[in-house]
Amino acid sequence: MELLNKRPDDMARITTKELADAFIAEQVAEVRAQVGDKKVLLALSGGVDSSVVAALLIKAIGKQLVCVHVNHGLMRKGESEQVIELFKNGLDANLIYVDATDRFLDLLKDVSDPETKRKIIGGEFIKVFDEESSKLEGISFLAQGTIYPDIIESKGVKAHHNVGGLPEDMQMELVEPVRLLYKDEVRVVGEALGLPHDMVYRQPFPGPGLGVRCLGAITRDRLHALREADAILREEFDKSGLAGKVWQYFIAVPDMKSVGVRDGKRYEGWPAIIRAVNTTDAMTATIEEIPYELLHHITDRITHEVEGINRVLLDLTPKPIGTIEWE
Ligand code: XMP
């Protein structure tokens, strides 16, 4: 079946629940016509696009959709759990959860070069997904969360950028129900499908996940410290209302220690670096002015609650010259 890959000039921007509902009804019918009684496979990362596609396909074809969620061990705190809770328990999805943490972290051991780390994570992701899909029988379609900017900005860029790029030789017809939508429309459709607000408005998260924020060679203890410190930052941004206002915020932890003091004793630890930026297109970014009182509170919590962290730093660098991620 030949699917449209150019957004019709007269296609209205989906901004309301009514428009989203109409889009959903149309796509449900289109997907059913395309897929029939066959099975569809989807790599469900938990990001906005794949989550919306999953919810849409569950509505259209229920258990004919098989979702595979690969936990590469580099997710933010609670994210894989949220995927399972929402899709498996909430939407009764046919979801295969693969905890591949050890595989990824073993391969990444002692690897400090950022590009090599990215390649390892991307390559292993494809391998794990391939292994899982080869265990399944009768899959005829591959669903993807391709959105319109991916098509117009050249797919090549995103495929290289994203861990989610899938093997070329997967000979399956594609199901891409949100391929003509812009990001803001995907979010409106996600909410109309009943997905939680925090999932639909989730911050951009690099495919290689915390792997680009745990700088240098990843160790389990430093990765753990990063994840916990990041969770505190998110919690405090939620509580203070900054979460809905700041485009992207996270912690990076470099591979270096400094001397500190705790309980009257020398305490060597890593610094946690706060990065909070605003942007419209991620090409340039400005710094969010976080109130000092909140910064003190976050510092206090991170240094007291997170084993291994003895300083909190704030990154004041706009893009350019700093990129958003530290890598
Ligand atoms: P930089 O660090 O280049 O990041 O200023 C720009 C935006 O892209 C996100 N980013 C990624 N997104 N896969 C993605 O989907 C990736 O591999 C990746 N790496 C960076 C980054 O978080 C920021 O929002």
Coordinates of C-alpha atoms and ligand atoms in Angstrom, one line a residue:
M1 CA 0.0 0.0 0.0
E2 CA 1.5 3.3 -1.0
L3 CA 1.3 5.8 1.8
L4 CA 1.4 9.6 1.5
N5 CA 4.8 11.1 2.5
K6 CA 4.0 14.7 1.8
R7 CA 1.8 16.7 4.0
P8 CA -1.2 18.0 2.0
D9 CA -1.1 21.8 1.7
D10 CA -4.6 22.0 3.1
M11 CA -4.1 19.8 6.1
A12 CA -5.1 21.8 9.2
R13 CA -2.7 22.0 12.1
I14 CA -4.0 19.7 14.9
T15 CA -4.4 22.0 17.9
T16 CA -7.6 20.8 19.6
K17 CA -9.0 17.6 21.0
E18 CA -11.7 17.5 18.3
L19 CA -9.1 17.7 15.5
A20 CA -7.0 15.1 17.3
D21 CA -10.0 12.8 17.6
A22 CA -10.7 13.1 14.0
F23 CA -7.1 12.4 13.1
I24 CA -7.1 9.3 15.4
A25 CA -10.3 7.9 13.8
E26 CA -8.9 8.4 10.4
Q27 CA -5.6 6.7 11.3
V28 CA -7.3 3.8 13.1
A29 CA -9.2 3.1 9.9
E30 CA -6.0 3.5 7.7
V31 CA -3.9 1.3 9.9
R32 CA -6.6 -1.4 10.0
A33 CA -6.8 -1.3 6.2
Q34 CA -3.1 -1.5 5.9
V35 CA -2.4 -4.2 8.4
G36 CA -5.5 -6.5 8.2
D37 CA -5.1 -9.3 10.7
K38 CA -1.2 -9.3 10.5
K39 CA 1.2 -8.4 13.3
V40 CA 3.1 -5.2 13.8
L41 CA 6.4 -4.7 15.7
L42 CA 7.3 -1.5 17.4
A43 CA 10.5 -0.4 19.3
L44 CA 8.9 1.5 22.2
S45 CA 11.5 3.7 23.8
G46 CA 9.1 5.6 26.0
G47 CA 9.8 8.9 24.1
V48 CA 6.9 11.0 22.9
D49 CA 6.7 9.7 19.3
S50 CA 7.0 6.0 19.9
S51 CA 4.6 6.2 22.9
V52 CA 2.0 8.0 20.8
V53 CA 2.3 5.5 18.0
A54 CA 2.0 2.7 20.5
A55 CA -1.2 4.1 22.0
L56 CA -2.6 4.8 18.5
L57 CA -1.9 1.3 17.3
I58 CA -3.2 -0.4 20.4
K59 CA -6.5 1.5 19.7
A60 CA -6.4 0.3 16.1
I61 CA -5.2 -3.3 16.3
G62 CA -4.9 -4.2 20.0
K63 CA -2.8 -7.2 20.6
Q64 CA -1.7 -7.5 16.9
L65 CA 0.9 -4.8 18.0
V66 CA 4.0 -6.2 19.7
C67 CA 6.0 -3.6 21.5
V68 CA 9.6 -4.2 22.5
H69 CA 11.0 -1.9 25.2
V70 CA 14.8 -2.3 25.5
N71 CA 16.2 -0.9 28.7
H72 CA 19.8 -0.2 27.9
G73 CA 20.5 0.7 31.5
L74 CA 20.9 4.4 30.6
M75 CA 17.3 5.5 31.1
R76 CA 16.4 8.2 33.6
K77 CA 15.1 7.1 36.9
G78 CA 11.7 5.4 36.7
E79 CA 11.3 5.7 32.9
S80 CA 11.3 2.0 32.0
E81 CA 9.1 1.4 34.9
Q82 CA 6.7 4.0 33.6
V83 CA 6.6 2.4 30.2
I84 CA 5.7 -1.0 31.7
E85 CA 3.2 0.5 34.1
L86 CA 1.4 2.5 31.4
F87 CA 1.5 0.2 28.4
K88 CA 1.5 -3.3 29.9
N89 CA -0.6 -2.7 33.0
G90 CA -2.6 0.3 31.9
L91 CA -3.3 -0.4 28.2
D92 CA -2.9 -4.1 28.3
A93 CA -0.3 -4.0 25.5
N94 CA 1.5 -6.9 24.1
L95 CA 4.8 -5.6 25.5
I96 CA 8.1 -7.4 25.7
Y97 CA 10.5 -5.9 28.2
V98 CA 14.2 -6.6 27.8
D99 CA 16.5 -5.5 30.5
A100 CA 19.8 -5.4 28.7
T101 CA 21.6 -3.2 31.2
D102 CA 24.4 -5.6 31.8
R103 CA 25.1 -6.1 28.1
F104 CA 25.4 -2.4 27.5
L105 CA 27.4 -1.5 30.6
D106 CA 29.8 -4.4 30.1
L107 CA 30.5 -3.3 26.5
L108 CA 30.9 0.3 27.6
K109 CA 33.3 -0.5 30.3
D110 CA 36.5 1.5 30.0
V111 CA 35.3 3.2 26.8
S112 CA 35.7 7.0 27.2
D113 CA 35.5 8.4 23.6
P114 CA 32.0 9.9 23.1
E115 CA 31.6 8.8 19.5
T116 CA 32.7 5.3 20.3
K117 CA 30.2 5.2 23.2
R118 CA 27.4 6.3 20.9
K119 CA 28.4 3.7 18.3
I120 CA 28.4 0.9 20.9
I121 CA 25.1 1.9 22.3
G122 CA 23.5 2.3 18.9
G123 CA 24.9 -1.0 17.6
E124 CA 24.0 -3.0 20.6
F125 CA 20.5 -1.6 20.6
I126 CA 20.0 -2.9 17.0
K127 CA 21.4 -6.3 18.0
V128 CA 19.1 -6.7 21.0
F129 CA 16.1 -5.5 19.0
D130 CA 17.0 -7.9 16.2
E131 CA 17.4 -10.8 18.6
E132 CA 14.0 -10.2 20.2
S133 CA 12.2 -9.8 16.8
S134 CA 13.8 -12.9 15.4
K135 CA 12.2 -14.9 18.3
L136 CA 8.7 -13.7 17.2
E137 CA 6.7 -15.3 14.5
G138 CA 4.5 -13.9 11.9
I139 CA 5.5 -10.2 12.1
S140 CA 4.7 -8.5 8.8
F141 CA 5.0 -4.8 9.7
L142 CA 7.4 -2.5 11.5
A143 CA 5.9 0.6 13.1
Q144 CA 8.0 3.7 13.7
G145 CA 7.5 7.0 15.4
T146 CA 8.7 9.0 12.3
I147 CA 7.3 12.5 12.4
Y148 CA 7.2 15.1 9.7
P149 CA 10.4 17.0 10.6
D150 CA 12.2 13.7 10.3
I151 CA 11.0 13.4 6.7
I152 CA 11.7 17.0 5.7
E153 CA 15.0 17.4 7.6
S154 CA 16.3 14.2 5.9
K155 CA 15.9 10.9 7.6
G156 CA 19.6 10.3 7.5
V157 CA 20.3 12.8 10.2
K158 CA 17.9 11.3 12.7
A159 CA 18.9 7.7 11.9
H160 CA 22.5 8.5 12.8
H161 CA 21.5 10.6 15.7
N162 CA 19.1 8.1 17.3
V163 CA 19.7 4.8 18.9
G164 CA 16.3 3.9 17.5
G165 CA 17.6 3.6 14.0
L166 CA 16.7 0.0 13.0
P167 CA 18.5 -2.5 10.8
E168 CA 18.3 -1.8 7.0
D169 CA 17.7 -5.5 6.3
M170 CA 14.5 -5.7 8.4
Q171 CA 12.4 -6.5 5.4
M172 CA 9.1 -5.3 6.7
E173 CA 6.6 -2.9 5.5
L174 CA 6.4 0.3 7.6
V175 CA 3.5 1.6 9.6
E176 CA 4.1 5.3 10.4
P177 CA 0.8 6.8 11.5
V178 CA 2.2 10.2 12.7
R179 CA 4.6 10.7 9.8
L180 CA 2.8 13.8 8.6
L181 CA 2.6 15.5 12.0
Y182 CA 4.7 18.1 13.7
K183 CA 5.8 17.5 17.2
D184 CA 3.2 19.8 18.8
E185 CA 0.5 17.9 16.9
V186 CA 1.9 14.5 18.1
R187 CA 1.5 15.8 21.7
V188 CA -2.1 16.9 21.2
V189 CA -2.9 13.5 19.6
G190 CA -1.1 11.8 22.6
E191 CA -3.3 13.6 25.1
A192 CA -6.4 12.8 23.1
L193 CA -5.4 9.2 23.3
G194 CA -5.3 9.5 27.1
L195 CA -1.5 9.4 27.6
P196 CA -0.4 11.2 30.7
H197 CA 0.7 14.8 30.4
D198 CA 4.2 14.2 31.7
M199 CA 4.8 11.5 29.0
V200 CA 3.4 13.6 26.2
Y201 CA 5.4 16.7 27.2
R202 CA 8.5 14.7 28.1
Q203 CA 11.8 16.5 27.5
P204 CA 13.9 15.5 24.5
F205 CA 16.1 12.6 25.7
P206 CA 19.0 11.5 23.6
G207 CA 18.8 7.9 22.3
P208 CA 22.1 7.0 24.1
G209 CA 20.4 8.3 27.2
L210 CA 22.4 8.9 30.3
G211 CA 25.4 7.6 28.4
V212 CA 26.0 11.1 27.0
R213 CA 25.7 12.6 30.5
C214 CA 27.9 10.1 32.4
L215 CA 31.0 11.6 30.9
G216 CA 34.1 9.6 30.0
A217 CA 34.1 5.8 30.8
I218 CA 30.8 4.9 32.4
T219 CA 31.0 3.2 35.8
R220 CA 28.0 1.7 37.5
D221 CA 28.5 3.8 40.7
R222 CA 28.8 7.1 38.9
L223 CA 25.9 6.3 36.6
H224 CA 23.8 5.5 39.7
A225 CA 24.9 8.8 41.3
L226 CA 24.0 10.7 38.1
R227 CA 20.5 9.0 37.9
E228 CA 19.7 9.8 41.5
A229 CA 20.9 13.5 41.3
D230 CA 19.0 13.9 38.0
A231 CA 15.8 12.5 39.7
I232 CA 16.2 15.1 42.5
L233 CA 16.6 17.9 40.0
R234 CA 13.5 16.8 38.1
E235 CA 11.5 16.5 41.4
E236 CA 12.5 20.0 42.5
F237 CA 11.7 21.4 39.0
D238 CA 8.3 19.7 39.2
K239 CA 7.6 21.1 42.7
S240 CA 8.7 24.6 41.8
G241 CA 6.7 24.8 38.6
L242 CA 9.9 25.2 36.5
A243 CA 9.2 21.8 34.8
G244 CA 6.5 23.2 32.7
K245 CA 8.6 26.2 31.8
V246 CA 12.1 25.0 31.0
W247 CA 12.7 23.3 27.7
Q248 CA 15.3 20.8 28.9
Y249 CA 17.1 20.2 32.2
F250 CA 19.3 17.5 33.5
I251 CA 22.5 16.6 35.4
A252 CA 25.8 15.6 33.9
V253 CA 28.6 14.0 35.9
P254 CA 32.1 14.2 34.7
D255 CA 34.7 11.6 35.3
M256 CA 36.7 13.5 37.9
K257 CA 36.8 13.9 41.6
S258 CA 37.6 16.7 44.0
V259 CA 38.3 16.8 47.7
G260 CA 35.5 17.5 50.0
V261 CA 34.7 17.0 53.7
R262 CA 31.8 15.0 55.2
D263 CA 31.3 14.2 58.9
G264 CA 34.7 15.7 59.7
K265 CA 36.4 13.4 57.2
R266 CA 38.0 13.9 53.8
Y267 CA 35.3 13.0 51.2
E268 CA 36.3 12.7 47.6
G269 CA 33.4 12.9 45.2
W270 CA 32.2 13.8 41.7
P271 CA 30.6 17.1 40.9
A272 CA 27.0 17.1 39.6
I273 CA 26.5 19.7 36.9
I274 CA 23.1 21.3 36.4
R275 CA 22.1 22.2 32.9
A276 CA 18.8 23.9 32.3
V277 CA 18.2 25.5 28.9
N278 CA 15.5 27.1 26.8
T279 CA 15.3 26.9 23.0
T280 CA 12.8 26.5 20.2
D281 CA 14.7 24.3 17.8
A282 CA 17.8 23.0 19.8
M283 CA 20.1 24.8 17.3
T284 CA 20.7 27.6 19.8
A285 CA 19.8 27.7 23.5
T286 CA 19.7 30.2 26.4
I287 CA 20.1 29.6 30.1
E288 CA 17.2 29.4 32.5
E289 CA 17.7 31.7 35.5
I290 CA 17.0 29.3 38.3
P291 CA 16.2 31.2 41.6
Y292 CA 19.2 31.0 44.0
E293 CA 17.1 29.7 46.8
L294 CA 16.1 26.7 44.7
L295 CA 19.6 26.1 43.7
H296 CA 20.7 26.0 47.3
H297 CA 17.9 23.6 48.1
I298 CA 18.8 21.3 45.2
T299 CA 22.5 21.5 46.1
D300 CA 21.7 20.6 49.7
R301 CA 19.6 17.6 48.7
I302 CA 22.0 16.2 46.1
T303 CA 25.1 16.5 48.3
H304 CA 23.3 14.9 51.2
E305 CA 21.2 12.3 49.5
V306 CA 23.5 11.1 46.7
E307 CA 26.4 8.8 47.5
G308 CA 29.5 9.9 45.7
I309 CA 28.6 13.5 44.8
N310 CA 30.3 16.2 46.9
R311 CA 29.7 19.4 44.8
V312 CA 27.0 20.9 42.6
L313 CA 27.9 23.2 39.7
L314 CA 25.7 25.3 37.4
D315 CA 26.4 25.4 33.7
L316 CA 25.8 29.0 32.5
T317 CA 26.9 28.4 29.0
P318 CA 24.5 29.2 26.1
K319 CA 24.5 27.3 22.8
P320 CA 26.6 28.3 21.0
I321 CA 29.3 27.9 22.4
G322 CA 28.3 25.0 24.5
T323 CA 26.1 22.3 23.0
I324 CA 23.1 21.3 25.1
E325 CA 24.5 17.9 26.0
W326 CA 28.0 17.6 27.5
E327 CA 28.9 14.2 25.9
Ligands
XMP1 P1 23.2 19.2 21.4 O1 24.0 18.6 22.5 O2 23.8 18.8 20.0 O3 21.8 18.6 21.4 O4 23.1 20.7 21.5 C1 20.7 19.2 20.7 C2 19.4 18.4 21.2 O5 19.5 17.1 20.7 C3 19.3 16.2 21.7 N1 20.2 15.0 21.4 C4 19.7 13.9 20.9 N2 18.4 13.6 20.5 N3 19.1 11.4 19.8 C5 18.1 12.4 20.0 O6 17.0 12.1 19.6 C6 20.4 11.7 20.1 O7 21.3 10.9 20.0 C7 20.7 13.0 20.7 N4 21.8 13.6 21.1 C8 21.5 14.8 21.6 C9 19.8 16.9 23.0 O8 19.3 16.3 24.2 C10 19.3 18.3 22.7 O9 17.9 18.4 23.0

